Amino acid sequence: MIPVVTFVGFVEKRALVEAVAQELKGRGYKVGLIREKSSPVKTSSLPFPGQAEVNFGQISLVQELDHEDFEHLIYRLFEGYDIVLGEGFVEIEPIPKIEVARASVSRNLFKGKISGVLAVVSDFEVPGSRSFPFEAISEIASFIEEHILLPLKRDVKTVLFVNGRRIPIKKYVRETLAGVIEGFVSRLKMTEGAREIEIKIRLE
């Protein structure tokens, strides 16, 4: 699955997200950006009502999500990317999050109230949290690399979506499914050097 890290908080986050994206790009990663455009209905479920602004380098678009499963949205829009950095999407539980806070705005944090907050970027001390100052762009990128990117690289990247919804499958099943499909495809012509295989089946 394409890893996503979203930056949350009540302060402007765009400059920080873009700086971290540039740092990761400089390390050889292909980075996509997605930003929440409108506030979601208060729900902890994955389907996300509203809009998101999606950035593909020099091209950006506003995507109507229409209660689409968020993980499927990321897979559909950012196929081939190494990581996606987001702004917002507080209510979507499974996404790892980095909170951004300034003392002049509020010391009242999301951390401890929502799931998935791994670290805080702030201009004040946050006890009991992995914290970074705003200027520590390289350290923030290294944190994302260590805790999000590298663990996924050690796993077989096999995902299963049914009706646009990701179905959790255990590691053994992922490896078995990948091996069966790879073995079948390798016997076909023009498949030499395959690194990624995508299959879509429509049942009538």
PDB file of C-alpha atoms in Angstrom, residues 114-188:
ATOM      1  CA  ILE A 114      -7.314  11.335  17.929  1.00  0.00           C
ATOM      2  CA  SER A 115      -5.535   8.232  16.694  1.00  0.00           C
ATOM      3  CA  GLY A 116      -2.305   7.976  14.777  1.00  0.00           C
ATOM      4  CA  VAL A 117      -0.335  11.016  16.025  1.00  0.00           C
ATOM      5  CA  LEU A 118       3.297   9.889  15.870  1.00  0.00           C
ATOM      6  CA  ALA A 119       5.069  13.193  16.489  1.00  0.00           C
ATOM      7  CA  VAL A 120       4.588  16.919  17.028  1.00  0.00           C
ATOM      8  CA  VAL A 121       6.225  19.864  15.264  1.00  0.00           C
ATOM      9  CA  SER A 122       5.978  22.903  17.532  1.00  0.00           C
ATOM     10  CA  ASP A 123       7.646  26.001  18.936  1.00  0.00           C
ATOM     11  CA  PHE A 124       7.034  24.877  22.526  1.00  0.00           C
ATOM     12  CA  GLU A 125       7.893  21.782  24.552  1.00  0.00           C
ATOM     13  CA  VAL A 126       5.439  18.877  24.361  1.00  0.00           C
ATOM     14  CA  PRO A 127       6.253  16.424  27.187  1.00  0.00           C
ATOM     15  CA  GLY A 128       5.988  12.740  26.400  1.00  0.00           C
ATOM     16  CA  SER A 129       5.981  13.223  22.633  1.00  0.00           C
ATOM     17  CA  ARG A 130       8.485  12.852  19.818  1.00  0.00           C
ATOM     18  CA  SER A 131       8.918  16.532  19.023  1.00  0.00           C
ATOM     19  CA  PHE A 132      10.654  18.607  16.366  1.00  0.00           C
ATOM     20  CA  PRO A 133      11.211  22.351  15.920  1.00  0.00           C
ATOM     21  CA  PHE A 134       9.908  23.867  12.689  1.00  0.00           C
ATOM     22  CA  GLU A 135      13.388  24.226  11.196  1.00  0.00           C
ATOM     23  CA  ALA A 136      14.257  20.509  11.638  1.00  0.00           C
ATOM     24  CA  ILE A 137      13.149  19.543   8.126  1.00  0.00           C
ATOM     25  CA  SER A 138      15.844  16.905   7.632  1.00  0.00           C
ATOM     26  CA  GLU A 139      15.066  15.288  10.999  1.00  0.00           C
ATOM     27  CA  ILE A 140      11.319  15.207  10.241  1.00  0.00           C
ATOM     28  CA  ALA A 141      12.008  13.575   6.870  1.00  0.00           C
ATOM     29  CA  SER A 142      14.298  11.011   8.538  1.00  0.00           C
ATOM     30  CA  PHE A 143      11.565  10.237  11.096  1.00  0.00           C
ATOM     31  CA  ILE A 144       9.074   9.596   8.285  1.00  0.00           C
ATOM     32  CA  GLU A 145      11.635   7.492   6.442  1.00  0.00           C
ATOM     33  CA  GLU A 146      12.431   5.386   9.504  1.00  0.00           C
ATOM     34  CA  HIS A 147       8.901   4.886  10.835  1.00  0.00           C
ATOM     35  CA  ILE A 148       6.819   4.825   7.645  1.00  0.00           C
ATOM     36  CA  LEU A 149       8.852   4.157   4.503  1.00  0.00           C
ATOM     37  CA  LEU A 150      11.471   1.613   5.541  1.00  0.00           C
ATOM     38  CA  PRO A 151       9.105  -0.765   7.427  1.00  0.00           C
ATOM     39  CA  LEU A 152       6.903  -0.994   4.323  1.00  0.00           C
ATOM     40  CA  LYS A 153       9.908  -1.692   2.097  1.00  0.00           C
ATOM     41  CA  ARG A 154      10.626  -4.815   4.140  1.00  0.00           C
ATOM     42  CA  ASP A 155       7.157  -6.195   3.404  1.00  0.00           C
ATOM     43  CA  VAL A 156       5.636  -7.692   0.247  1.00  0.00           C
ATOM     44  CA  LYS A 157       3.568  -4.897  -1.276  1.00  0.00           C
ATOM     45  CA  THR A 158       0.419  -6.832  -2.058  1.00  0.00           C
ATOM     46  CA  VAL A 159      -2.954  -5.153  -1.559  1.00  0.00           C
ATOM     47  CA  LEU A 160      -6.482  -6.386  -2.218  1.00  0.00           C
ATOM     48  CA  PHE A 161      -9.444  -4.085  -2.916  1.00  0.00           C
ATOM     49  CA  VAL A 162     -12.999  -5.405  -3.301  1.00  0.00           C
ATOM     50  CA  ASN A 163     -15.646  -2.896  -4.414  1.00  0.00           C
ATOM     51  CA  GLY A 164     -13.192  -0.075  -3.710  1.00  0.00           C
ATOM     52  CA  ARG A 165     -12.578  -1.209  -0.135  1.00  0.00           C
ATOM     53  CA  ARG A 166      -9.249  -2.528   1.068  1.00  0.00           C
ATOM     54  CA  ILE A 167      -9.465  -6.054   2.476  1.00  0.00           C
ATOM     55  CA  PRO A 168      -6.885  -6.843   5.202  1.00  0.00           C
ATOM     56  CA  ILE A 169      -4.895  -9.985   4.455  1.00  0.00           C
ATOM     57  CA  LYS A 170      -2.211 -11.608   6.579  1.00  0.00           C
ATOM     58  CA  LYS A 171       1.444 -11.615   5.597  1.00  0.00           C
ATOM     59  CA  TYR A 172       1.414 -15.291   4.593  1.00  0.00           C
ATOM     60  CA  VAL A 173      -1.584 -14.731   2.317  1.00  0.00           C
ATOM     61  CA  ARG A 174       0.029 -11.610   0.800  1.00  0.00           C
ATOM     62  CA  GLU A 175       3.211 -13.511   0.033  1.00  0.00           C
ATOM     63  CA  THR A 176       1.321 -16.515  -1.340  1.00  0.00           C
ATOM     64  CA  LEU A 177      -0.939 -14.382  -3.523  1.00  0.00           C
ATOM     65  CA  ALA A 178       2.029 -12.425  -4.845  1.00  0.00           C
ATOM     66  CA  GLY A 179       3.947 -15.621  -5.590  1.00  0.00           C
ATOM     67  CA  VAL A 180       1.060 -17.264  -7.475  1.00  0.00           C
ATOM     68  CA  ILE A 181       0.393 -14.187  -9.629  1.00  0.00           C
ATOM     69  CA  GLU A 182       4.085 -13.557 -10.262  1.00  0.00           C
ATOM     70  CA  GLY A 183       4.545 -17.196 -11.322  1.00  0.00           C
ATOM     71  CA  PHE A 184       1.625 -17.005 -13.743  1.00  0.00           C
ATOM     72  CA  VAL A 185       2.652 -13.655 -15.246  1.00  0.00           C
ATOM     73  CA  SER A 186       6.300 -14.674 -15.647  1.00  0.00           C
ATOM     74  CA  ARG A 187       5.217 -17.298 -18.199  1.00  0.00           C
ATOM     75  CA  LEU A 188       3.637 -14.681 -20.438  1.00  0.00           C
TER      76      LEU A 188
END
